[in-house]
Short mmCIF file of C-alpha atoms in Angstrom, two decimals:
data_model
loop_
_atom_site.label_atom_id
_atom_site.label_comp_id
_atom_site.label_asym_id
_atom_site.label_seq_id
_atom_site.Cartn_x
_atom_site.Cartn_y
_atom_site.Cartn_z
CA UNK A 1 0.00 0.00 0.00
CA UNK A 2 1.35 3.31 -1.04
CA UNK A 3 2.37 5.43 1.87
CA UNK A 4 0.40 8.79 2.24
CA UNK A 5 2.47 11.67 4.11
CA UNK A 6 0.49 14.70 2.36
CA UNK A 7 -0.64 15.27 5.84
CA UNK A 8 2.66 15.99 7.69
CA UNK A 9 3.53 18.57 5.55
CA UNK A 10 3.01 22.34 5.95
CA UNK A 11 4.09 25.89 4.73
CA UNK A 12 7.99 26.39 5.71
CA UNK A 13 7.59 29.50 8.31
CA UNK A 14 8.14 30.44 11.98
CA UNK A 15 4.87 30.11 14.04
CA UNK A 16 3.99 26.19 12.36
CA UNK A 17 7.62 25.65 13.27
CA UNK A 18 6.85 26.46 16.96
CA UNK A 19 3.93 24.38 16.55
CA UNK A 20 5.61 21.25 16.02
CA UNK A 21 8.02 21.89 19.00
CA UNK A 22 6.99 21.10 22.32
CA UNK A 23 8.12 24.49 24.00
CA UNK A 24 10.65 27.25 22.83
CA UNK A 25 13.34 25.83 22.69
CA UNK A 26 16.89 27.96 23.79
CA UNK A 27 19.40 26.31 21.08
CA UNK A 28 16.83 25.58 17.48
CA UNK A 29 19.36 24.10 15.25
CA UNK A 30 18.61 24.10 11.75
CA UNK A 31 20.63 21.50 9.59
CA UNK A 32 21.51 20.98 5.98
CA UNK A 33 22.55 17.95 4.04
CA UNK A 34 25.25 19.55 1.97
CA UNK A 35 27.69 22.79 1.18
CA UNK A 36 27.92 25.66 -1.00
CA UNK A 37 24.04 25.88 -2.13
CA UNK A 38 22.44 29.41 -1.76
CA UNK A 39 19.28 27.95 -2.17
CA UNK A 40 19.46 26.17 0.61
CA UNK A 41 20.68 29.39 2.25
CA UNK A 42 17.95 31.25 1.08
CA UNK A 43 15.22 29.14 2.56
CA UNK A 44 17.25 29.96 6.51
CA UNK A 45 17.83 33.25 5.49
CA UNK A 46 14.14 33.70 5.58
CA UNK A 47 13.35 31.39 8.26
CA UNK A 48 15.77 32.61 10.89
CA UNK A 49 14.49 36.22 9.83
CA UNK A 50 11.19 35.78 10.89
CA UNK A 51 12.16 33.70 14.01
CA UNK A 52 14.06 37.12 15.04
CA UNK A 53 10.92 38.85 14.40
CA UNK A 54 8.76 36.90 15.52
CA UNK A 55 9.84 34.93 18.32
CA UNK A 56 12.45 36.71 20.09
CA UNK A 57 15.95 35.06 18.79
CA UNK A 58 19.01 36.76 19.63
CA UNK A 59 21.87 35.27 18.16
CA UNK A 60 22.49 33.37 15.00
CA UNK A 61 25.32 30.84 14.90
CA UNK A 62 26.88 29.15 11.48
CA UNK A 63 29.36 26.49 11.38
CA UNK A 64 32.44 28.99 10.60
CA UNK A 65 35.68 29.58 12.15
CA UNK A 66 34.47 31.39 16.04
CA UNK A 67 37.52 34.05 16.17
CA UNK A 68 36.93 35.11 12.50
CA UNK A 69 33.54 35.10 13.70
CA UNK A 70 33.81 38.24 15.71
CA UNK A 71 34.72 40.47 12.82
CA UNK A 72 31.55 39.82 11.62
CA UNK A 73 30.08 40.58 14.79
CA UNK A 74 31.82 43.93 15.33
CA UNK A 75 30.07 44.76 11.93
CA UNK A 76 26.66 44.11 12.67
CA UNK A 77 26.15 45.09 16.23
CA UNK A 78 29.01 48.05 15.52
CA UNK A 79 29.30 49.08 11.90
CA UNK A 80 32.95 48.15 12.13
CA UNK A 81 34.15 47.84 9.00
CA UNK A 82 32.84 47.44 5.27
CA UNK A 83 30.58 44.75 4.27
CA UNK A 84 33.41 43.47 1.74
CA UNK A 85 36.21 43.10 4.20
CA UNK A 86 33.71 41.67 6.84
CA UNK A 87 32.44 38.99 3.97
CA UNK A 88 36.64 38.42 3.09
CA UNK A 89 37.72 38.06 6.81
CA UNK A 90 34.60 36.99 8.81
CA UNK A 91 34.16 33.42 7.55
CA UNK A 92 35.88 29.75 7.08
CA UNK A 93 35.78 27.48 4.64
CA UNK A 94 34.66 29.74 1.60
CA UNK A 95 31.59 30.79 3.38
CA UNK A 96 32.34 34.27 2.96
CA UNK A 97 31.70 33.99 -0.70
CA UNK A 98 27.76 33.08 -0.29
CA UNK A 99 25.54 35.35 -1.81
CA UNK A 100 23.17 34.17 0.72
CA UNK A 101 25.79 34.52 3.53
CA UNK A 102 26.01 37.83 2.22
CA UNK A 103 22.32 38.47 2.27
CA UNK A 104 22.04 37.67 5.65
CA UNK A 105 25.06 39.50 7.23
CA UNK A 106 23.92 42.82 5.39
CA UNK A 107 20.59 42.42 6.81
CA UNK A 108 21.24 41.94 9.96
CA UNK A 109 23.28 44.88 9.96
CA UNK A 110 20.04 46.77 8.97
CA UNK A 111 18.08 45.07 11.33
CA UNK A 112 20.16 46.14 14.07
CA UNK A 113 21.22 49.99 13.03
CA UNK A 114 19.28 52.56 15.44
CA UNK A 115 18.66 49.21 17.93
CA UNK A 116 19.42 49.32 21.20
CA UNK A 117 22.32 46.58 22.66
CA UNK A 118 19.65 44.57 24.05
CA UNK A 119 17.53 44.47 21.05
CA UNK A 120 20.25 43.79 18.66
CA UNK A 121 20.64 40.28 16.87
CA UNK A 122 24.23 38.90 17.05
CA UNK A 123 26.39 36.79 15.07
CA UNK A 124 28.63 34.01 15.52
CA UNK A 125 31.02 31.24 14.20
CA UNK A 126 30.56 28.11 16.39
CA UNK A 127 33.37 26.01 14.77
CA UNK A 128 36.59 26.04 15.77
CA UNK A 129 39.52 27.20 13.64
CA UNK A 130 39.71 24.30 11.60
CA UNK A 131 39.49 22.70 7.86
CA UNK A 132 39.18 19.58 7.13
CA UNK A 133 42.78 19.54 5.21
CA UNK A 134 44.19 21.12 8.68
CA UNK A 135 43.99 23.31 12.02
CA UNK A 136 45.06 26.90 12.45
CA UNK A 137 47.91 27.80 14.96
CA UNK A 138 47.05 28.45 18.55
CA UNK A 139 48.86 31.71 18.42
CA UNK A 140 46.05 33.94 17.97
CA UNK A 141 43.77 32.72 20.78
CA UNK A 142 46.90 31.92 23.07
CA UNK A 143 48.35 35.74 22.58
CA UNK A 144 44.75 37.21 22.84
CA UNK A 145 44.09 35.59 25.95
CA UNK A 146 47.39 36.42 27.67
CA UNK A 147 47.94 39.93 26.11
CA UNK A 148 43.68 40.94 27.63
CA UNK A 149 45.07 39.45 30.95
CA UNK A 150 48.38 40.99 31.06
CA UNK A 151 46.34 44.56 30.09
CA UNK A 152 43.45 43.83 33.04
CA UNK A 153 46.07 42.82 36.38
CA UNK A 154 48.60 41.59 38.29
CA UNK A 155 51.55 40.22 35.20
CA UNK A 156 53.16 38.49 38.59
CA UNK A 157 50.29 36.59 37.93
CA UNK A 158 50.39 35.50 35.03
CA UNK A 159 52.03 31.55 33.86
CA UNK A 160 54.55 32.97 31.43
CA UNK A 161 55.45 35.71 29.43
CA UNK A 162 54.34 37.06 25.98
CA UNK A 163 58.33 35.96 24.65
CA UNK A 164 57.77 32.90 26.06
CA UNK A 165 54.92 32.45 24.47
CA UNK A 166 56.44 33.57 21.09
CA UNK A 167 59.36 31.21 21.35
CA UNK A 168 57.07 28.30 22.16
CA UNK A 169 54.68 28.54 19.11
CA UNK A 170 57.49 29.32 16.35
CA UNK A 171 56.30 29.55 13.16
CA UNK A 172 52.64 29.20 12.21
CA UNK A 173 53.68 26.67 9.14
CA UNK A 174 54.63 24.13 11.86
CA UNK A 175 51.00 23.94 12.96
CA UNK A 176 49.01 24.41 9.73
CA UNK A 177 51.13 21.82 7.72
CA UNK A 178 48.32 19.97 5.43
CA UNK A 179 50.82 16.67 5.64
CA UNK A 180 49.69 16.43 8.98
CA UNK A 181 46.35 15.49 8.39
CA UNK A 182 47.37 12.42 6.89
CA UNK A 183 50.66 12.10 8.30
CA UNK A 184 50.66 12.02 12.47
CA UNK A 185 54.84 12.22 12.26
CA UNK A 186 54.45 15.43 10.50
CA UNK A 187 52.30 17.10 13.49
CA UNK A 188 53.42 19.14 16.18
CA UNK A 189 50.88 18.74 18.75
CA UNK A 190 53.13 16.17 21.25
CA UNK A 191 56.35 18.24 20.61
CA UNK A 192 57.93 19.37 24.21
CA UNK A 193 56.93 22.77 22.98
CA UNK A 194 53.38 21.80 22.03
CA UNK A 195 52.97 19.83 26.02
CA UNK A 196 54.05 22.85 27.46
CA UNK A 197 51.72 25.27 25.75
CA UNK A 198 48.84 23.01 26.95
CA UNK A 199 49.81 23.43 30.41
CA UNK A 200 50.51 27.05 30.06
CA UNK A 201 46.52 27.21 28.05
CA UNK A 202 45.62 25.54 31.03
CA UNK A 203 47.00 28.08 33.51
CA UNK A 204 45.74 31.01 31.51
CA UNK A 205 42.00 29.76 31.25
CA UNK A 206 42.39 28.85 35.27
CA UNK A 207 43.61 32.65 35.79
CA UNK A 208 40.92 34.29 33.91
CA UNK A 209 38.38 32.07 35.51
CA UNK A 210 39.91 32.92 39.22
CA UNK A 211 39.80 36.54 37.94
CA UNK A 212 36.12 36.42 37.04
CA UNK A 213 34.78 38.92 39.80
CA UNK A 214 37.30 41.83 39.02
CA UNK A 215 36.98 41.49 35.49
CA UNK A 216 33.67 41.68 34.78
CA UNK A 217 33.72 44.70 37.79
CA UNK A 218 35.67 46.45 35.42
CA UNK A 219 34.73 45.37 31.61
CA UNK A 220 31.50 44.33 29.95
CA UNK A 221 30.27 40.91 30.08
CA UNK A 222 30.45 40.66 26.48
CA UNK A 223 34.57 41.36 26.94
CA UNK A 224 34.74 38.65 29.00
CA UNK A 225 33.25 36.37 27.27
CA UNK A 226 35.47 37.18 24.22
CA UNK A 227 38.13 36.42 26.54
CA UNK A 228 36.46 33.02 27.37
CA UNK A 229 35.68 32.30 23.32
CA UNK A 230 40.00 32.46 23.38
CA UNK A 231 40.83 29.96 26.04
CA UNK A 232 38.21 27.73 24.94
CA UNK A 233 39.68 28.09 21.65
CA UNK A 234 43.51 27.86 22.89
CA UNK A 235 42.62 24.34 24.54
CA UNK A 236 40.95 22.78 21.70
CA UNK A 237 42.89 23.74 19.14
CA UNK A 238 46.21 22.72 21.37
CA UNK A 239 44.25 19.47 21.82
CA UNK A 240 43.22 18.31 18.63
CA UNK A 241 46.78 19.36 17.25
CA UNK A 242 47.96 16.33 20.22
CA UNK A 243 45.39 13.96 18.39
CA UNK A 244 46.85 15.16 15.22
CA UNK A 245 49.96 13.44 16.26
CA UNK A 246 48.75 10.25 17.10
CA UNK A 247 49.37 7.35 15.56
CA UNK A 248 46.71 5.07 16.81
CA UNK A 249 43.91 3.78 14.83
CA UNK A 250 41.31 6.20 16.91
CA UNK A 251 42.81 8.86 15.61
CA UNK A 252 40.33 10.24 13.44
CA UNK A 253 37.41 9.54 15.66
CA UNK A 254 38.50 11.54 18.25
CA UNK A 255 39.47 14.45 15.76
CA UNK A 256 36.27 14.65 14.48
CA UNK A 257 34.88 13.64 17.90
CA UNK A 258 36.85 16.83 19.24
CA UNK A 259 35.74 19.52 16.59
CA UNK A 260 32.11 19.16 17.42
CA UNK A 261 33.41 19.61 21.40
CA UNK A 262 34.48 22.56 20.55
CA UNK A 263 31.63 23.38 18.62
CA UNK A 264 29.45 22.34 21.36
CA UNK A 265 31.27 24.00 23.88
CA UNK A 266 30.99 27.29 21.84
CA UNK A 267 26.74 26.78 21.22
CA UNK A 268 26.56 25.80 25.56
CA UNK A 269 28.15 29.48 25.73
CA UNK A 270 25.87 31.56 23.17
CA UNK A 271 23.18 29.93 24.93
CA UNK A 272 23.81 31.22 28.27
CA UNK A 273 23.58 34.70 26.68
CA UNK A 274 20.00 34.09 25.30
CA UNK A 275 18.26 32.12 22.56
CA UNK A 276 20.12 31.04 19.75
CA UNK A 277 19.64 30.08 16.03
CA UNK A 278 22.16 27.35 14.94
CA UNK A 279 23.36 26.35 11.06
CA UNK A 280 25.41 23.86 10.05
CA UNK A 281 25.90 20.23 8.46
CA UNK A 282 22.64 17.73 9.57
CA UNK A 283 25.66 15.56 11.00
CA UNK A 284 27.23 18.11 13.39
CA UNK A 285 23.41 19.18 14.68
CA UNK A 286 21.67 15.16 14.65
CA UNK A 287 21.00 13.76 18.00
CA UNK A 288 22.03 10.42 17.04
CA UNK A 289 25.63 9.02 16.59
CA UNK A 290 27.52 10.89 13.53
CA UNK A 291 29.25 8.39 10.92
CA UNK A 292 31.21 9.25 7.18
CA UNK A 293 33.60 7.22 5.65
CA UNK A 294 37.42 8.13 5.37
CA UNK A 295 40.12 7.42 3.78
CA UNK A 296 41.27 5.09 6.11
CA UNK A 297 37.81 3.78 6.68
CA UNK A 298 34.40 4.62 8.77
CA UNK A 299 34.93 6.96 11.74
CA UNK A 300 31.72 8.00 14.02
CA UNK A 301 31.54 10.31 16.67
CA UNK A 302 29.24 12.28 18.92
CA UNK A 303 28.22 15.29 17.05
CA UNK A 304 28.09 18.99 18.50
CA UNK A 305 23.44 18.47 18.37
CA UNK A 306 23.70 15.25 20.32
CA UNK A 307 26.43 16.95 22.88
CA UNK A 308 24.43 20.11 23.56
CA UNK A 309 20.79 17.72 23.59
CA UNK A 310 22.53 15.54 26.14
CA UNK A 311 22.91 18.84 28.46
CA UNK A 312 19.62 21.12 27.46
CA UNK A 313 16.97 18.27 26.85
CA UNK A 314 14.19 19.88 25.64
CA UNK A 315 15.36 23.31 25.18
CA UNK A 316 17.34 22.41 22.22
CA UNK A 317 15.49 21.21 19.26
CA UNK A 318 16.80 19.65 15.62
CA UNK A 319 15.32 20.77 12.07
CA UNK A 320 17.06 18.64 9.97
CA UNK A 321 16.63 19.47 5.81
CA UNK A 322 16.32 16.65 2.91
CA UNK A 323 16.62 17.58 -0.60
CA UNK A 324 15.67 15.95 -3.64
CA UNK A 325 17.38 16.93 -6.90
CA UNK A 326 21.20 18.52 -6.68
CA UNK A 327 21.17 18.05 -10.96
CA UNK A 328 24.12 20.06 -11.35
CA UNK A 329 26.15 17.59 -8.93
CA UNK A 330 24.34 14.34 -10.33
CA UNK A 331 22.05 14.01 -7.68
CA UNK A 332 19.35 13.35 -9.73
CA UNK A 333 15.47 12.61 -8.91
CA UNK A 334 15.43 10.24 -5.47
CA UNK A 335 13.90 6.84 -5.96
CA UNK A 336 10.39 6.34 -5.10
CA UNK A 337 10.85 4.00 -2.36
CA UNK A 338 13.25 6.22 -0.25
CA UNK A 339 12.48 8.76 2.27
CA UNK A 340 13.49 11.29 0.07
CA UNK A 341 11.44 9.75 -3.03
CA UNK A 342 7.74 10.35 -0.75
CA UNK A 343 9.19 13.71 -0.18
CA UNK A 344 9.77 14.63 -3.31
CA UNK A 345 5.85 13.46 -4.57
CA UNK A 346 4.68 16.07 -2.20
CA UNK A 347 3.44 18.69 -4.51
CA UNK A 348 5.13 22.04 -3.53
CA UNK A 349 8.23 22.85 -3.41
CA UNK A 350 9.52 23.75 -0.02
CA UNK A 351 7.53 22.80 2.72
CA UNK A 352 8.06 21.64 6.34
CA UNK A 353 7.47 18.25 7.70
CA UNK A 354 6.45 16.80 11.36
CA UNK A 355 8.87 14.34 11.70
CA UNK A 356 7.00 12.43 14.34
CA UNK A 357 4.11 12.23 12.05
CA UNK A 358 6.53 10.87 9.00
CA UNK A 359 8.36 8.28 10.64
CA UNK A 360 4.57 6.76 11.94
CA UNK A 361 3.60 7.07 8.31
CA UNK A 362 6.68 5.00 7.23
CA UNK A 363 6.45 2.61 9.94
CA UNK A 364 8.89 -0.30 12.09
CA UNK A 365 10.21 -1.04 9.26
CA UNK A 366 11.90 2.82 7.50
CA UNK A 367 13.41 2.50 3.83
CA UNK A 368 17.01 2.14 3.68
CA UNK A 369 18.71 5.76 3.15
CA UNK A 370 19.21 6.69 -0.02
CA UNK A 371 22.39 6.13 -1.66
CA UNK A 372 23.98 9.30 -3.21
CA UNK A 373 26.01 9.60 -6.22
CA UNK A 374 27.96 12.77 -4.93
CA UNK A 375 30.16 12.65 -1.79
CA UNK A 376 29.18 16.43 -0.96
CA UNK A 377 25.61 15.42 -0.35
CA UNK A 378 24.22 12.83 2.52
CA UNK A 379 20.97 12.00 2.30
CA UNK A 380 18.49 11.91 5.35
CA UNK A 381 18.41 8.49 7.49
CA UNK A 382 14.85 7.60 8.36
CA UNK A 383 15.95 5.60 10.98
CA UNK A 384 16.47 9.13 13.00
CA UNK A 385 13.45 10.75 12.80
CA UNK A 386 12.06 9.87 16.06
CA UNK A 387 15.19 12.14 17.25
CA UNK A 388 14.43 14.83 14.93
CA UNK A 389 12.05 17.83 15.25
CA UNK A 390 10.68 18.79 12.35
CA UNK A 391 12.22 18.40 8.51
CA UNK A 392 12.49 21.04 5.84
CA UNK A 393 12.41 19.63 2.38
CA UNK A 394 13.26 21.34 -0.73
CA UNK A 395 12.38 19.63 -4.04
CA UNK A 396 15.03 20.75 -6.53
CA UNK A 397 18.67 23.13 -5.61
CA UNK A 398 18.95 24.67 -8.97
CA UNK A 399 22.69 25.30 -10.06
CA UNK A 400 23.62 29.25 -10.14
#
C-alpha cells in the first residue's frame, strides 16, 4: 500500500515551526545535508528572519571559524568595518563567498542599526579554527588571551610571558602543515613545545576564571566572554593538534569527535547569553551518533546536536533538511521508495514536515537511506526521525 504523508507537511515559516516543538526551545538548530548551495541558504535566510521577528531570537550561529567570527560581529552590532572586508575576513571554509551569507550579514546589519544593545541580533562562528585539510595555529587565541590578561592585572600573575609564548609557538607553518592530516609524524601537537603550551593554556584559562569577579567589575560581560571564546579556543585547538599526532587507529574519531566539542562548547556558551539560532551540516546538529567514511575507513563520533541535547533536553530542538534533486552535482530525482522519493511526490516545493508524524507514516520497518552519487551530499536516514524535530524539504537546488 502506497504510503500517504500529504498530511505531515506544511508551509515552511516560523509560528507552524513552533507548533511542532513542544516548548521554545533555547538552542533551534537548523541542519543541511550539503555545502555551497544558496538555495538552501535562502530558505534559513528567511526562516531565521522571521524567528528574530517573531519569536524573540538573539543570536544566529553558522558552522564557521568562532575568532573570525567576531569580525563579523563587530560589523553588525558596531558598523565596524565594510561589508566586503567583513564577507573576506569573517568566515571559514569559503563561506564568505555566499551570496546568501552575504544576504544575511547585510541584513542583519540593517536590522540592528538605530537598535538598542539589548535588542540587537548577534552573530557568531561556532566552529573552531579548523578545515578539514588542517587546524590553524594556537597563536592567535593563546596571545589574545594572555595579552587581555596581562592589560586587566597583576603580570606576577600571570604563567609565562608574551616571549615565552612567542618562542614556544614558532612559526605558524609548523601547525598548519596539510601533511599532517594524513601524516601524524608530521604534526606538532606532542612536541615538548606543544605539552608545554597546553599546560601554560591551562593556567591562563584557570587565571581568567579565578579573575572572574574583578573582570567583569571592570569590563562588559560581552569582553569577558570574548576572553572566554579564546581559552576555549587555545585548549581545543592545542588538543586536537595532540590527536593530530597520534598514531593510533582512533585517531580520526576523536578528531572529528573533538571539533564538534568545541563546537558544542561554543553553542553551551551563546546559549547562556540568550536564545540562539544554529546552522550547520545535519551531521554536526543530529542527535544520534555521527558516521562518514574516510580514507582510512568509517569513523563516528558524537556530534556537536547530540552533545548540547545531552545537556539542554528539551530546550534544544533539531530541524534537519532533505533535498531531492542537486542536478548540477548528479544528484538526480530520489527513488520512489526512499524517504526522500515520498518527499519529493509532495506537490510544492519547499515545505516543512512533522517528523513524528513521518516516521509513523513510514512505519517499524523505514526505507534504507538513499544512496547518493555525490560525496558532498548525505541524504536523510529515516531511521532518525524519532530524534528529529521537524524536517524542511526542498524539491530541486537549482545550479547558479
Amino acid at each position: 500500500m502506497p504510503i500517504d504523508i500529504k498530511d505531515t507537511a506544511r508551509a515552511v515559516g516560523a509560528a507552524a515551526l513552533m507548533e511542532l516543538l513542544p516548548a521554545r526551545p533555547r538552542v533551534l538548530a537548523l541542519g543541511e545535508p550539503t555545502h555551497g548551495e544558496d538555495s538552501l541558504l535562502e530558505v534559513r535566510n528567511e526562516l531565521f528572519r522571521r524567528l528574530v521577528e517573531e519569536e524573540g531570537y538573539r543570536t544566529i550561529a553558522l558552522e564557521s571559524d568562532c575568532l573570525a567570527g567576531l569580525v563579523v560581529d563587530d560589523y553588525v552590532s558596531q558598523g565596524t568595518g565594510t561589508l566586503d572586508e567583513v564577507m573576506e575576513r569573517g568566515f571559514s571554509h569559503g563561506f564568505g563567498a555566499s551570496a546568501a551569507n552575504r544576504a544575511l550579514v547585510r541584513w542583519m546589519r540593517a536590522h540592528n542599526e538605530g537598535r538598542p544593545a539589548c535588542e540587537q541580533v548577534r552573530f557568531a562562528g561556532f566552529d573552531g579554527p579548523l578545515e578539514i585539510t588542517h587546524a590553524a595555529s594556537p597563536r592567535q587565541a593563546l596571545t589574545a588571551l594572555h595579552g587581555a590578561l596581562a592589560a586587566r592585572g597583576d603580570a606576577d600573575l600571570l604563567p609565562c610571558t608574551a616571549d615565552d609564548l612567542d618562542r614556544l609557538l614558532g612559526t605558524d607553518d609548523r601547525w598548519t602543515d596539510p601533511a599532517a592530516m594524513t601524516d601524524p609524524a608530521r604534526s606538532a601537537g606532542r612536541s615538548a613545545e606543544a605539552r608545554e603550551l597546553r599546560l601554560l593554556a591551562d593556567d591562563l584559562v584557570s587565571l581568567l576564571d579565578e579573575q572572574t569577579p574583578r573582570l567583569l567589575a571592570s569590563d562588559s560581560r560581552d569582553a569577558w566572554e570574548r576572553l572566554r571564546l579564546y581559552g576555549r579556543t587555545a585548549t581545543g585547538l592545542l588538543r586536537y593538534h595532540y590527536w593530530m599526532a597520534d598514531p593510533s587507529p582512533a585517531r580520526m574519531n576523536r578528531l572529528l569527535g573533538l571539533r564538534d566539542r568545541m563546537m558544542a562548547g561554543n553553542l553551551l556558551a551563546l546559549a547562556r547569553r540568550g536564545p540562539v539560532l544554529v546552522h550547520a551540516q545535519n551531521a554536526h546538529l543530529q542527535r544520534e551518533k555521527s558516521s562518514m567514511r574516510m580514507w582510512q575507513g568509517p569513523v563516528e563520533w558524537w556530534s556537536a546536536g547530540a552533545l548540547v541535547s545531552a545537556r539542554l533536553g528539551t530546550e534544544y530542538a533539531f530541524v534537519a533538511t532533505a533535498l531531492g534533486t542537486i542536478r548540477h552535482r548528479g544528484v538526480g530525482t530520489p527513488p520512489p521508495g526512499t524517504l526522500e522519493g515520498l518527499l519529493h511526490a509532495l506537490p510544492d516545493d519547499r515545505c516543512l514536515v512533522d517528523a513524528a508524524s513521518l516516521a509513523a507514516a513510514l512505519g517499524d520497518t523505514p526505507p534504507a537511506p538513499r544512496e547518493s552519487p555525490w560525496f558532498g551530499y548525505a541524504s536523510l536516514d529515516p531511521r532518525h526521525l524519532p530524534a528529529i524535530d521537524a524536517v524542511v524539504f526542498v524539491r530541486d537546488v537549482p545550479e547558479r
